[in-house]
Structures are given as C-alpha cells and as structure tokens.
Amino acid sequence: MGDELLNGRKQDAHLPAMIPRFSQRGLEIDWVNVVGDNPGLITRALEDSLGRGDIVFCFGGIGATPDDLTRQCAAAALRVDIELHPAAEQEIRAQLGDRLNANHLRMGEFPAGSRIIPNPINRIPGFSIRDHHFVPGFPRMAWPMVEWVLDHDYASLQAPGQQVTQTLVLTDTSEGPLIPLMEQLLAEFVHLRLACLPHAEGRQEVELSLRGRPEEVVAGMDRLRELLNQREK
C-alpha cells in the first residue's frame, strides 16, 4: 500500500507498532523505506537491501490483485522464478475449501526458494527468503507474523535489557552551545549513541539521550553531568 501512504489516503500504522516489539526483544530498527506501487522502484529497493545482506520486513503488496507487485518484484530482484509454494497451497486450500479459485492460489506464488510465514488469522501465508520477510499490509495479520519471524528466525539475536536509554532534559539552553560538550562525550564513549532533541515553540529546552549497554549509559550520563557542571563554572 505504498501509494496510499505517499498520497496521504492512509497513515502508516506498522512502524509505531514494530518499535516496541523490536525493543522488547533488544532489537533496533535501522531504517524505513516507503516505496510507491512502482515495480521498478520496488525491485531496485529490494536489490539494494539484498545486496547489503540486511534483515528486512516488507508490509503489503502480496495479495492477488493487479496492484500487488511485491512478490513479482522480489523474484525479479533475486533473479528467480515465481512458483506456487506447496505449503502455501496447502494452507490456502485448507482455508478456502470449495470457495477456492485460481486467483486465490496466486497468493501462494512466491520466489523460488522461499519459506512460508504462517498467518494465524486466515492461514494465507507470507514468505521469507534470504532474511527478507514479506507479510500482508493488514496490521491484524502482519504484526503477529512479524513476531513469529523474530522469535523463530532471530531468537539468537535477541538480547532484552542489553540496550537501554537515559534522557537528560536541559532548560534555558539551545543545542548550539552544547555541541563541543557532545563531541567530547562521544569521543570518550565511542560505543554510545547520542540523540539531541531541541524543543520548539519558544522554549529553550534540549533533551540529550544516551543509548547503549546499561553500564556504559550510566557512566556516560555521569560524565555528561560532570561536563555540564564544568561548563557552568
């Protein structure tokens, strides 16, 4: 549903839902890409992420209507054929029974070499191939399917509690005077990630957040307060 997001007909619900699901497992989202219903753009985006070896979750575009292009684009990016997956066919037939038609079976056609992602709602599966995971655009289906993939394929990467965030709110200041202090802090704590968020609407207020391993964040916050005290003297 890339076009619907880009033209404003719909608002993305997936990212706000995914952030806590990843965070609960000690995982982070590094990037998000919204691509319209353009097969060339979708194929190139998948070629790029496949080339980098990223772990990717794609939402939508795996139905049977002519505007559902993601399955075909994934196959083009992988340089493989589309084929009816036997396990997907079995699931679709079991779900639809006598109502089954050829269009329904299209939803089980995936790039050759794919694995299915079980759909707990209507049994029409998604698919995975080379750390790329394709789920429907419907949140009620997509979100538990993503959770299944995270816990089934990436349990070894999960590390709840290994990354924490602490935030310090500074008043009566702006980000400009804090830049040398932030640069010094990051030079001393190279494994920490720093985020600076100035407030708008006339308030001189800045949030400084540090993210990393718990012990490093605690030490980094102590050092940050020390540098702030030195600045005020």
mmCIF file of C-alpha atoms in Angstrom:
data_model
loop_
_atom_site.group_PDB
_atom_site.id
_atom_site.type_symbol
_atom_site.label_atom_id
_atom_site.label_comp_id
_atom_site.label_asym_id
_atom_site.label_seq_id
_atom_site.Cartn_x
_atom_site.Cartn_y
_atom_site.Cartn_z
ATOM 1 C CA MET A 1 0.000 0.000 0.000
ATOM 2 C CA GLY A 2 2.868 2.333 -0.820
ATOM 3 C CA ASP A 3 0.780 4.675 -2.956
ATOM 4 C CA GLU A 4 -1.834 5.093 -0.214
ATOM 5 C CA LEU A 5 0.837 6.217 2.241
ATOM 6 C CA LEU A 6 2.541 8.561 -0.193
ATOM 7 C CA ASN A 7 -0.672 10.246 -1.331
ATOM 8 C CA GLY A 8 -1.997 10.596 2.210
ATOM 9 C CA ARG A 9 -5.005 8.288 1.912
ATOM 10 C CA LYS A 10 -3.641 6.178 4.763
ATOM 11 C CA GLN A 11 -1.247 6.684 7.651
ATOM 12 C CA ASP A 12 1.426 4.129 8.417
ATOM 13 C CA ALA A 13 0.499 2.031 11.441
ATOM 14 C CA HIS A 14 3.304 -0.501 11.146
ATOM 15 C CA LEU A 15 6.353 1.449 12.337
ATOM 16 C CA PRO A 16 4.782 2.625 15.638
ATOM 17 C CA ALA A 17 3.711 -0.967 16.258
ATOM 18 C CA MET A 18 7.068 -2.501 15.345
ATOM 19 C CA ILE A 19 9.273 -0.261 17.502
ATOM 20 C CA PRO A 20 8.079 -1.679 20.864
ATOM 21 C CA ARG A 21 8.036 -5.237 19.509
ATOM 22 C CA PHE A 22 11.671 -4.942 18.461
ATOM 23 C CA SER A 23 12.657 -3.075 21.613
ATOM 24 C CA GLN A 24 11.144 -5.743 23.876
ATOM 25 C CA ARG A 25 13.499 -8.208 22.222
ATOM 26 C CA GLY A 26 16.566 -5.987 22.464
ATOM 27 C CA LEU A 27 16.488 -5.264 18.733
ATOM 28 C CA GLU A 28 16.512 -1.961 16.853
ATOM 29 C CA ILE A 29 15.163 -0.729 13.535
ATOM 30 C CA ASP A 30 17.893 0.934 11.476
ATOM 31 C CA TRP A 31 15.930 2.281 8.527
ATOM 32 C CA VAL A 32 12.483 2.570 6.972
ATOM 33 C CA ASN A 33 11.709 2.896 3.264
ATOM 34 C CA VAL A 34 8.294 3.748 1.813
ATOM 35 C CA VAL A 35 8.058 2.858 -1.874
ATOM 36 C CA GLY A 36 5.097 3.540 -4.138
ATOM 37 C CA ASP A 37 3.392 0.928 -6.298
ATOM 38 C CA ASN A 38 6.091 1.181 -8.950
ATOM 39 C CA PRO A 39 7.646 -2.177 -9.878
ATOM 40 C CA GLY A 40 10.939 -0.664 -10.958
ATOM 41 C CA LEU A 41 11.371 1.213 -7.673
ATOM 42 C CA ILE A 42 10.318 -1.782 -5.582
ATOM 43 C CA THR A 43 12.734 -4.081 -7.419
ATOM 44 C CA ARG A 44 15.648 -1.659 -7.037
ATOM 45 C CA ALA A 45 14.919 -1.150 -3.342
ATOM 46 C CA LEU A 46 14.960 -4.918 -2.809
ATOM 47 C CA GLU A 47 18.118 -5.337 -4.884
ATOM 48 C CA ASP A 48 19.824 -2.779 -2.651
ATOM 49 C CA SER A 49 18.777 -4.386 0.626
ATOM 50 C CA LEU A 50 19.525 -7.902 -0.616
ATOM 51 C CA GLY A 51 22.956 -6.721 -1.709
ATOM 52 C CA ARG A 52 23.675 -5.339 1.759
ATOM 53 C CA GLY A 53 22.513 -8.504 3.490
ATOM 54 C CA ASP A 54 20.029 -6.590 5.639
ATOM 55 C CA ILE A 55 17.237 -8.177 7.635
ATOM 56 C CA VAL A 56 14.119 -6.651 6.085
ATOM 57 C CA PHE A 57 10.388 -6.797 6.749
ATOM 58 C CA CYS A 58 8.104 -5.761 3.885
ATOM 59 C CA PHE A 59 4.455 -4.922 4.516
ATOM 60 C CA GLY A 60 1.776 -5.234 1.852
ATOM 61 C CA GLY A 61 1.630 -5.952 -1.847
ATOM 62 C CA ILE A 62 1.436 -9.764 -1.624
ATOM 63 C CA GLY A 63 -2.254 -10.230 -2.482
ATOM 64 C CA ALA A 64 -3.804 -11.341 -5.752
ATOM 65 C CA THR A 65 -4.945 -8.026 -7.283
ATOM 66 C CA PRO A 66 -3.031 -6.315 -10.103
ATOM 67 C CA ASP A 67 -1.628 -3.639 -7.783
ATOM 68 C CA ASP A 68 0.011 -6.275 -5.565
ATOM 69 C CA LEU A 69 3.503 -6.266 -7.027
ATOM 70 C CA THR A 70 5.852 -7.206 -4.212
ATOM 71 C CA ARG A 71 6.072 -10.954 -4.875
ATOM 72 C CA GLN A 72 6.972 -10.395 -8.521
ATOM 73 C CA CYS A 73 9.468 -7.658 -7.688
ATOM 74 C CA ALA A 74 11.166 -9.836 -5.073
ATOM 75 C CA ALA A 75 11.572 -12.586 -7.655
ATOM 76 C CA ALA A 76 12.989 -10.089 -10.162
ATOM 77 C CA ALA A 77 15.440 -8.745 -7.593
ATOM 78 C CA LEU A 78 16.563 -12.279 -6.779
ATOM 79 C CA ARG A 79 16.694 -13.343 -10.441
ATOM 80 C CA VAL A 80 14.471 -16.361 -9.749
ATOM 81 C CA ASP A 81 11.095 -17.569 -10.978
ATOM 82 C CA ILE A 82 7.744 -17.264 -9.235
ATOM 83 C CA GLU A 83 6.241 -20.627 -8.298
ATOM 84 C CA LEU A 84 3.318 -21.946 -6.288
ATOM 85 C CA HIS A 85 4.707 -22.946 -2.903
ATOM 86 C CA PRO A 86 3.364 -26.381 -1.882
ATOM 87 C CA ALA A 87 2.938 -25.499 1.805
ATOM 88 C CA ALA A 88 1.248 -22.223 0.889
ATOM 89 C CA GLU A 89 -1.091 -24.056 -1.473
ATOM 90 C CA GLN A 90 -1.964 -26.499 1.279
ATOM 91 C CA GLU A 91 -2.774 -23.673 3.702
ATOM 92 C CA ILE A 92 -4.871 -21.786 1.147
ATOM 93 C CA ARG A 93 -6.825 -24.883 0.145
ATOM 94 C CA ALA A 94 -7.470 -25.764 3.785
ATOM 95 C CA GLN A 95 -8.740 -22.257 4.478
ATOM 96 C CA LEU A 96 -10.942 -21.759 1.414
ATOM 97 C CA GLY A 97 -12.174 -25.245 0.601
ATOM 98 C CA ASP A 98 -14.885 -25.194 -2.060
ATOM 99 C CA ARG A 99 -14.553 -21.415 -2.453
ATOM 100 C CA LEU A 100 -11.035 -21.775 -3.878
ATOM 101 C CA ASN A 101 -10.261 -20.357 -7.316
ATOM 102 C CA ALA A 102 -7.144 -19.638 -9.366
ATOM 103 C CA ASN A 103 -6.877 -16.087 -8.060
ATOM 104 C CA HIS A 104 -6.677 -17.374 -4.504
ATOM 105 C CA LEU A 105 -3.745 -19.600 -5.414
ATOM 106 C CA ARG A 106 -1.831 -16.597 -6.719
ATOM 107 C CA MET A 107 -1.380 -15.598 -3.081
ATOM 108 C CA GLY A 108 0.741 -18.735 -2.646
ATOM 109 C CA GLU A 109 3.059 -17.941 -5.559
ATOM 110 C CA PHE A 110 6.432 -16.880 -4.157
ATOM 111 C CA PRO A 111 10.003 -16.526 -5.434
ATOM 112 C CA ALA A 112 11.616 -19.952 -5.827
ATOM 113 C CA GLY A 113 13.373 -20.977 -2.634
ATOM 114 C CA SER A 114 11.006 -19.136 -0.282
ATOM 115 C CA ARG A 115 9.801 -20.338 3.109
ATOM 116 C CA ILE A 116 6.299 -19.596 4.322
ATOM 117 C CA ILE A 117 5.386 -17.339 7.250
ATOM 118 C CA PRO A 118 2.283 -18.724 8.993
ATOM 119 C CA ASN A 119 -0.719 -16.418 9.120
ATOM 120 C CA PRO A 120 -2.677 -17.010 12.356
ATOM 121 C CA ILE A 121 -5.712 -15.052 11.171
ATOM 122 C CA ASN A 122 -6.759 -16.506 7.811
ATOM 123 C CA ARG A 123 -3.968 -19.027 7.022
ATOM 124 C CA ILE A 124 -2.927 -17.184 3.824
ATOM 125 C CA PRO A 125 0.840 -17.181 4.432
ATOM 126 C CA GLY A 126 3.539 -14.655 3.801
ATOM 127 C CA PHE A 127 7.016 -15.693 2.738
ATOM 128 C CA SER A 128 10.680 -15.355 3.678
ATOM 129 C CA ILE A 129 13.780 -15.563 1.531
ATOM 130 C CA ARG A 130 17.358 -14.514 2.324
ATOM 131 C CA ASP A 131 16.497 -12.591 5.517
ATOM 132 C CA HIS A 132 13.729 -10.716 3.712
ATOM 133 C CA HIS A 133 10.273 -11.299 5.121
ATOM 134 C CA PHE A 134 7.054 -10.381 3.335
ATOM 135 C CA VAL A 135 3.759 -10.038 5.214
ATOM 136 C CA PRO A 136 0.317 -8.616 4.358
ATOM 137 C CA GLY A 137 -0.473 -4.960 4.812
ATOM 138 C CA PHE A 138 -3.291 -5.700 7.256
ATOM 139 C CA PRO A 139 -1.966 -4.980 10.775
ATOM 140 C CA ARG A 140 -4.072 -7.708 12.409
ATOM 141 C CA MET A 141 -2.268 -10.280 10.268
ATOM 142 C CA ALA A 142 1.104 -8.635 9.772
ATOM 143 C CA TRP A 143 2.074 -7.941 13.353
ATOM 144 C CA PRO A 144 1.811 -11.486 14.764
ATOM 145 C CA MET A 145 3.544 -12.760 11.626
ATOM 146 C CA VAL A 146 6.487 -10.428 12.245
ATOM 147 C CA GLU A 147 6.609 -11.561 15.874
ATOM 148 C CA TRP A 148 6.697 -15.178 14.696
ATOM 149 C CA VAL A 149 9.646 -14.441 12.410
ATOM 150 C CA LEU A 150 11.544 -12.585 15.124
ATOM 151 C CA ASP A 151 11.118 -15.427 17.608
ATOM 152 C CA HIS A 152 11.509 -18.255 15.099
ATOM 153 C CA ASP A 153 14.397 -16.995 12.952
ATOM 154 C CA TYR A 154 16.217 -14.478 15.132
ATOM 155 C CA ALA A 155 15.969 -15.732 18.699
ATOM 156 C CA SER A 156 19.784 -15.826 18.839
ATOM 157 C CA LEU A 157 19.959 -12.082 18.106
ATOM 158 C CA GLN A 158 17.561 -11.105 20.840
ATOM 159 C CA ALA A 159 19.064 -9.517 23.934
ATOM 160 C CA PRO A 160 16.384 -7.900 26.099
ATOM 161 C CA GLY A 161 17.837 -5.376 28.506
ATOM 162 C CA GLN A 162 21.197 -5.220 26.752
ATOM 163 C CA GLN A 163 20.431 -1.777 25.338
ATOM 164 C CA VAL A 164 18.957 0.999 27.482
ATOM 165 C CA THR A 165 18.260 4.693 27.024
ATOM 166 C CA GLN A 166 18.560 7.519 29.522
ATOM 167 C CA THR A 167 17.495 11.101 28.844
ATOM 168 C CA LEU A 168 18.538 14.358 30.459
ATOM 169 C CA VAL A 169 16.393 17.471 29.940
ATOM 170 C CA LEU A 170 18.315 20.751 29.973
ATOM 171 C CA THR A 171 16.481 24.050 30.341
ATOM 172 C CA ASP A 172 17.470 27.613 29.436
ATOM 173 C CA THR A 173 19.806 26.488 26.676
ATOM 174 C CA SER A 174 19.879 25.573 22.987
ATOM 175 C CA GLU A 175 21.782 22.853 21.179
ATOM 176 C CA GLY A 176 24.456 25.131 19.694
ATOM 177 C CA PRO A 177 26.444 25.794 22.891
ATOM 178 C CA LEU A 178 26.279 22.084 23.735
ATOM 179 C CA ILE A 179 27.967 20.847 20.553
ATOM 180 C CA PRO A 180 31.576 20.866 21.901
ATOM 181 C CA LEU A 181 30.400 19.057 25.021
ATOM 182 C CA MET A 182 28.569 16.417 22.969
ATOM 183 C CA GLU A 183 31.581 15.908 20.712
ATOM 184 C CA GLN A 184 33.840 15.383 23.727
ATOM 185 C CA LEU A 185 31.422 12.923 25.298
ATOM 186 C CA LEU A 186 31.196 10.819 22.128
ATOM 187 C CA ALA A 187 34.985 10.842 21.784
ATOM 188 C CA GLU A 188 35.236 9.352 25.273
ATOM 189 C CA PHE A 189 32.300 6.911 24.911
ATOM 190 C CA VAL A 190 32.597 5.671 21.355
ATOM 191 C CA HIS A 191 30.042 2.868 21.764
ATOM 192 C CA LEU A 192 27.229 5.121 22.952
ATOM 193 C CA ARG A 193 24.632 6.643 20.650
ATOM 194 C CA LEU A 194 23.637 10.203 21.403
ATOM 195 C CA ALA A 195 20.440 11.954 20.377
ATOM 196 C CA CYS A 196 19.905 15.697 20.745
ATOM 197 C CA LEU A 197 16.316 16.911 20.572
ATOM 198 C CA PRO A 198 15.725 20.662 20.918
ATOM 199 C CA HIS A 199 12.206 21.760 21.778
ATOM 200 C CA ALA A 200 10.447 24.276 19.600
ATOM 201 C CA GLU A 201 7.630 26.703 20.333
ATOM 202 C CA GLY A 202 9.782 29.282 22.066
ATOM 203 C CA ARG A 203 11.084 27.058 24.861
ATOM 204 C CA GLN A 204 14.826 26.936 25.374
ATOM 205 C CA GLU A 205 14.969 23.292 26.278
ATOM 206 C CA VAL A 206 17.071 20.412 24.975
ATOM 207 C CA GLU A 207 16.788 16.667 25.552
ATOM 208 C CA LEU A 208 20.050 14.720 25.464
ATOM 209 C CA SER A 209 19.641 10.939 25.297
ATOM 210 C CA LEU A 210 22.287 8.238 25.514
ATOM 211 C CA ARG A 211 21.690 4.669 24.320
ATOM 212 C CA GLY A 212 23.904 1.644 24.786
ATOM 213 C CA ARG A 213 24.829 -1.042 27.274
ATOM 214 C CA PRO A 214 23.492 -0.231 30.755
ATOM 215 C CA GLU A 215 26.851 0.242 32.439
ATOM 216 C CA GLU A 216 28.131 2.469 29.630
ATOM 217 C CA VAL A 217 24.992 4.610 29.669
ATOM 218 C CA VAL A 218 25.305 5.142 33.432
ATOM 219 C CA ALA A 219 28.964 6.116 33.085
ATOM 220 C CA GLY A 220 28.186 8.332 30.106
ATOM 221 C CA MET A 221 25.422 10.155 31.987
ATOM 222 C CA ASP A 222 27.739 10.721 34.942
ATOM 223 C CA ARG A 223 30.351 12.162 32.603
ATOM 224 C CA LEU A 224 27.719 14.301 30.857
ATOM 225 C CA ARG A 225 26.664 15.860 34.151
ATOM 226 C CA GLU A 226 30.301 16.453 35.006
ATOM 227 C CA LEU A 227 30.925 18.236 31.703
ATOM 228 C CA LEU A 228 27.787 20.333 32.191
ATOM 229 C CA ASN A 229 28.946 21.376 35.665
ATOM 230 C CA GLN A 230 32.367 22.344 34.284
ATOM 231 C CA ARG A 231 30.672 24.399 31.571
ATOM 232 C CA GLU A 232 28.664 26.376 34.122
ATOM 233 C CA LYS A 233 31.735 27.349 36.215
#
